Short mmCIF file of C-alpha atoms in Angstrom, two decimals:
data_model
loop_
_atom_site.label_atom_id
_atom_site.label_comp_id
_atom_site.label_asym_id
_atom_site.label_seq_id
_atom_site.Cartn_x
_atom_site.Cartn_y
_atom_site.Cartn_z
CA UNK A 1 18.62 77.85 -0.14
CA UNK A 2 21.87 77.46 -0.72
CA UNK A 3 24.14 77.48 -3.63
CA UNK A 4 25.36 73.44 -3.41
CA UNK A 5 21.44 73.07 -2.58
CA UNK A 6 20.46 74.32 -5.97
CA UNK A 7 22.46 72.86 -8.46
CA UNK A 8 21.91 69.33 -6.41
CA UNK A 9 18.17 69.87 -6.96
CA UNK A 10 19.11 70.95 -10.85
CA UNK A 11 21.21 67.95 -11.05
CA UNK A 12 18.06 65.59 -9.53
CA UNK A 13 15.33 67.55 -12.04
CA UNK A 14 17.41 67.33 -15.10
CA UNK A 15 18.96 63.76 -14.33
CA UNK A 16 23.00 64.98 -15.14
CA UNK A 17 25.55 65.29 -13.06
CA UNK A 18 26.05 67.96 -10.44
CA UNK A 19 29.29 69.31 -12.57
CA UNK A 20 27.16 69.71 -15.62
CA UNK A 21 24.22 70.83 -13.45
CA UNK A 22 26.84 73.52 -12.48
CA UNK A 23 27.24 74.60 -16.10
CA UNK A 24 23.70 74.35 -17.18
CA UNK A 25 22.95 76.69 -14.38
CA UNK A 26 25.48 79.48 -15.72
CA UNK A 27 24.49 79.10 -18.83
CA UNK A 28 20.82 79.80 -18.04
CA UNK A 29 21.42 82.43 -15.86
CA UNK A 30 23.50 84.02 -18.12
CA UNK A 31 21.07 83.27 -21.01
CA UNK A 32 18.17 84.71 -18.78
CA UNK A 33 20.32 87.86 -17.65
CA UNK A 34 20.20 88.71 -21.96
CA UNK A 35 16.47 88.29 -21.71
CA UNK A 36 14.97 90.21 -18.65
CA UNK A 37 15.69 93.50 -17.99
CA UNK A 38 19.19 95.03 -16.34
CA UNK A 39 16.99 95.90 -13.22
CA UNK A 40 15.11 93.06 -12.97
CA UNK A 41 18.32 90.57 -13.04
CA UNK A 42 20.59 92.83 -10.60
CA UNK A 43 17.24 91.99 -8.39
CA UNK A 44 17.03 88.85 -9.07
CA UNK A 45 21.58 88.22 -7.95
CA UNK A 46 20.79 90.22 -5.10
CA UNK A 47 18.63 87.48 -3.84
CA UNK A 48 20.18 84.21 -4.86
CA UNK A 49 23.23 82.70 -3.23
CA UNK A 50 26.55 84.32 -4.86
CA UNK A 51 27.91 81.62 -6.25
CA UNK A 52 24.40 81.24 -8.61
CA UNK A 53 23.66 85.26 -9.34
CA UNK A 54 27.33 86.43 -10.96
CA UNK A 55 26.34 85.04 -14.75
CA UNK A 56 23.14 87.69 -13.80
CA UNK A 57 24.97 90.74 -14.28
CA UNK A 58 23.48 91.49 -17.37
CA UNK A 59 25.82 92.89 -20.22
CA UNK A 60 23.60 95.88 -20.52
CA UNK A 61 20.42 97.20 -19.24
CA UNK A 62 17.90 96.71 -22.07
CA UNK A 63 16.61 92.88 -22.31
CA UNK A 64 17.20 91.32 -25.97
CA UNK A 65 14.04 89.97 -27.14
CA UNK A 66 14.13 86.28 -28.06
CA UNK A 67 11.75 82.91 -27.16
CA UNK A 68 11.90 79.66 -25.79
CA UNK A 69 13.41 78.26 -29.11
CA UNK A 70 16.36 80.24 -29.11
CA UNK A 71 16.81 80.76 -25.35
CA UNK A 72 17.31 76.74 -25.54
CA UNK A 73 19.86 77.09 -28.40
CA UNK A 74 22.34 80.05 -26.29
CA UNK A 75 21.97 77.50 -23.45
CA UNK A 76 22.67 73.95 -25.60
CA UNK A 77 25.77 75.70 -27.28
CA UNK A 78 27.31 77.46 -23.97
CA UNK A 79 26.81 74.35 -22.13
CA UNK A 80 28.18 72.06 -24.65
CA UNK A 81 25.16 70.31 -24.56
CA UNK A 82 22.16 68.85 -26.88
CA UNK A 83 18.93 70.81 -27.02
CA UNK A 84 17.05 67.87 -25.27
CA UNK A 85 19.18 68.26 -22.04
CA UNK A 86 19.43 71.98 -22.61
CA UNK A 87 15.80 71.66 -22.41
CA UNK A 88 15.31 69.49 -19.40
CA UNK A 89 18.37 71.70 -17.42
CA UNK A 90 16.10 75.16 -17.88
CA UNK A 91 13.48 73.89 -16.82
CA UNK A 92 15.00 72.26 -13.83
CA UNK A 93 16.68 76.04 -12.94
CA UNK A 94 13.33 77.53 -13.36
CA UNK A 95 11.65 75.11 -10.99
CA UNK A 96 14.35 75.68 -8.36
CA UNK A 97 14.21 79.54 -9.09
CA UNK A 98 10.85 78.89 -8.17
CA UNK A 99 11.80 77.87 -5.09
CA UNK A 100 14.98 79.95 -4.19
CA UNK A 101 13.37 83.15 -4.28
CA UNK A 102 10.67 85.19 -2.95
CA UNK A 103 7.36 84.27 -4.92
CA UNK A 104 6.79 88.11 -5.63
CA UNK A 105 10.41 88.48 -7.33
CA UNK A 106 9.41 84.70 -9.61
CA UNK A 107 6.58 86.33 -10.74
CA UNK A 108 8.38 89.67 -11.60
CA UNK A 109 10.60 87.92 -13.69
CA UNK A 110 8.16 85.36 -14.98
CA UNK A 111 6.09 88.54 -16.78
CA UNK A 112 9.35 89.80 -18.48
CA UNK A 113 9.31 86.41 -20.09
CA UNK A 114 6.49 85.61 -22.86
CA UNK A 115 3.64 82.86 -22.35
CA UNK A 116 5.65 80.16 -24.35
CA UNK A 117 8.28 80.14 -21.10
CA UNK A 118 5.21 79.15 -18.94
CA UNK A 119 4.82 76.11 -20.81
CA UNK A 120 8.26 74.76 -21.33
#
């Protein structure tokens, strides 16, 4: 999958635009490189298109420790965005993670994430 092939499919699940799909994919992947691990998220770039994996480069190698609740705040704020699109654009990236990369590497980064991210 493609880079333009993601964010159209973000853009479909979230119902915005493909420009603010664009952002609301950087800022979750950027949000999600603070939460997982250093390791896991160089992983993680090394198998999504380039254009997606940069914001993955995590700012250091120990993952900050936060939930759903605030993951959805870092993500409405860097968008520009409410929290009820925030909302819907996460979980539109995580679907099309979902789909982008191996199943083994989803579920490696799934289980760095607590329950409550199963369910949002």
């Amino acid at each position: 999958m493609d880079s333009e092939e993601c964010i159209r499919l973000v853009s479909q699940r979230a119902r915005v635009p493909e420009e603010q799909a664009r952002e609301l994919t950087r800022t979750a992947m950027l949000t999600l490189a603070e939460r997982i691990t250093g390791g896991e998220a160089r992983h993680l770039a090394g198998v999504l298109p380039a254009e997606i994996a940069p914001p993955l480069v995590p700012p250091e190698d120990v993952a900050q420790k936060f939930g759903v609740a605030e993951f959805v705040r870092r993500v409405s704020e860097r968008a520009g965005v409410d929290e009820t699109v925030a909302r819907r654009g996460i979980a539109a990236v995580f679907m099309t993670l979902a789909e982008a990369v191996p199943a083994m590497d989803f579920q490696d980064l799934m289980s760095q994430l607590p329950n409550e991210f199963q369910n949002s």
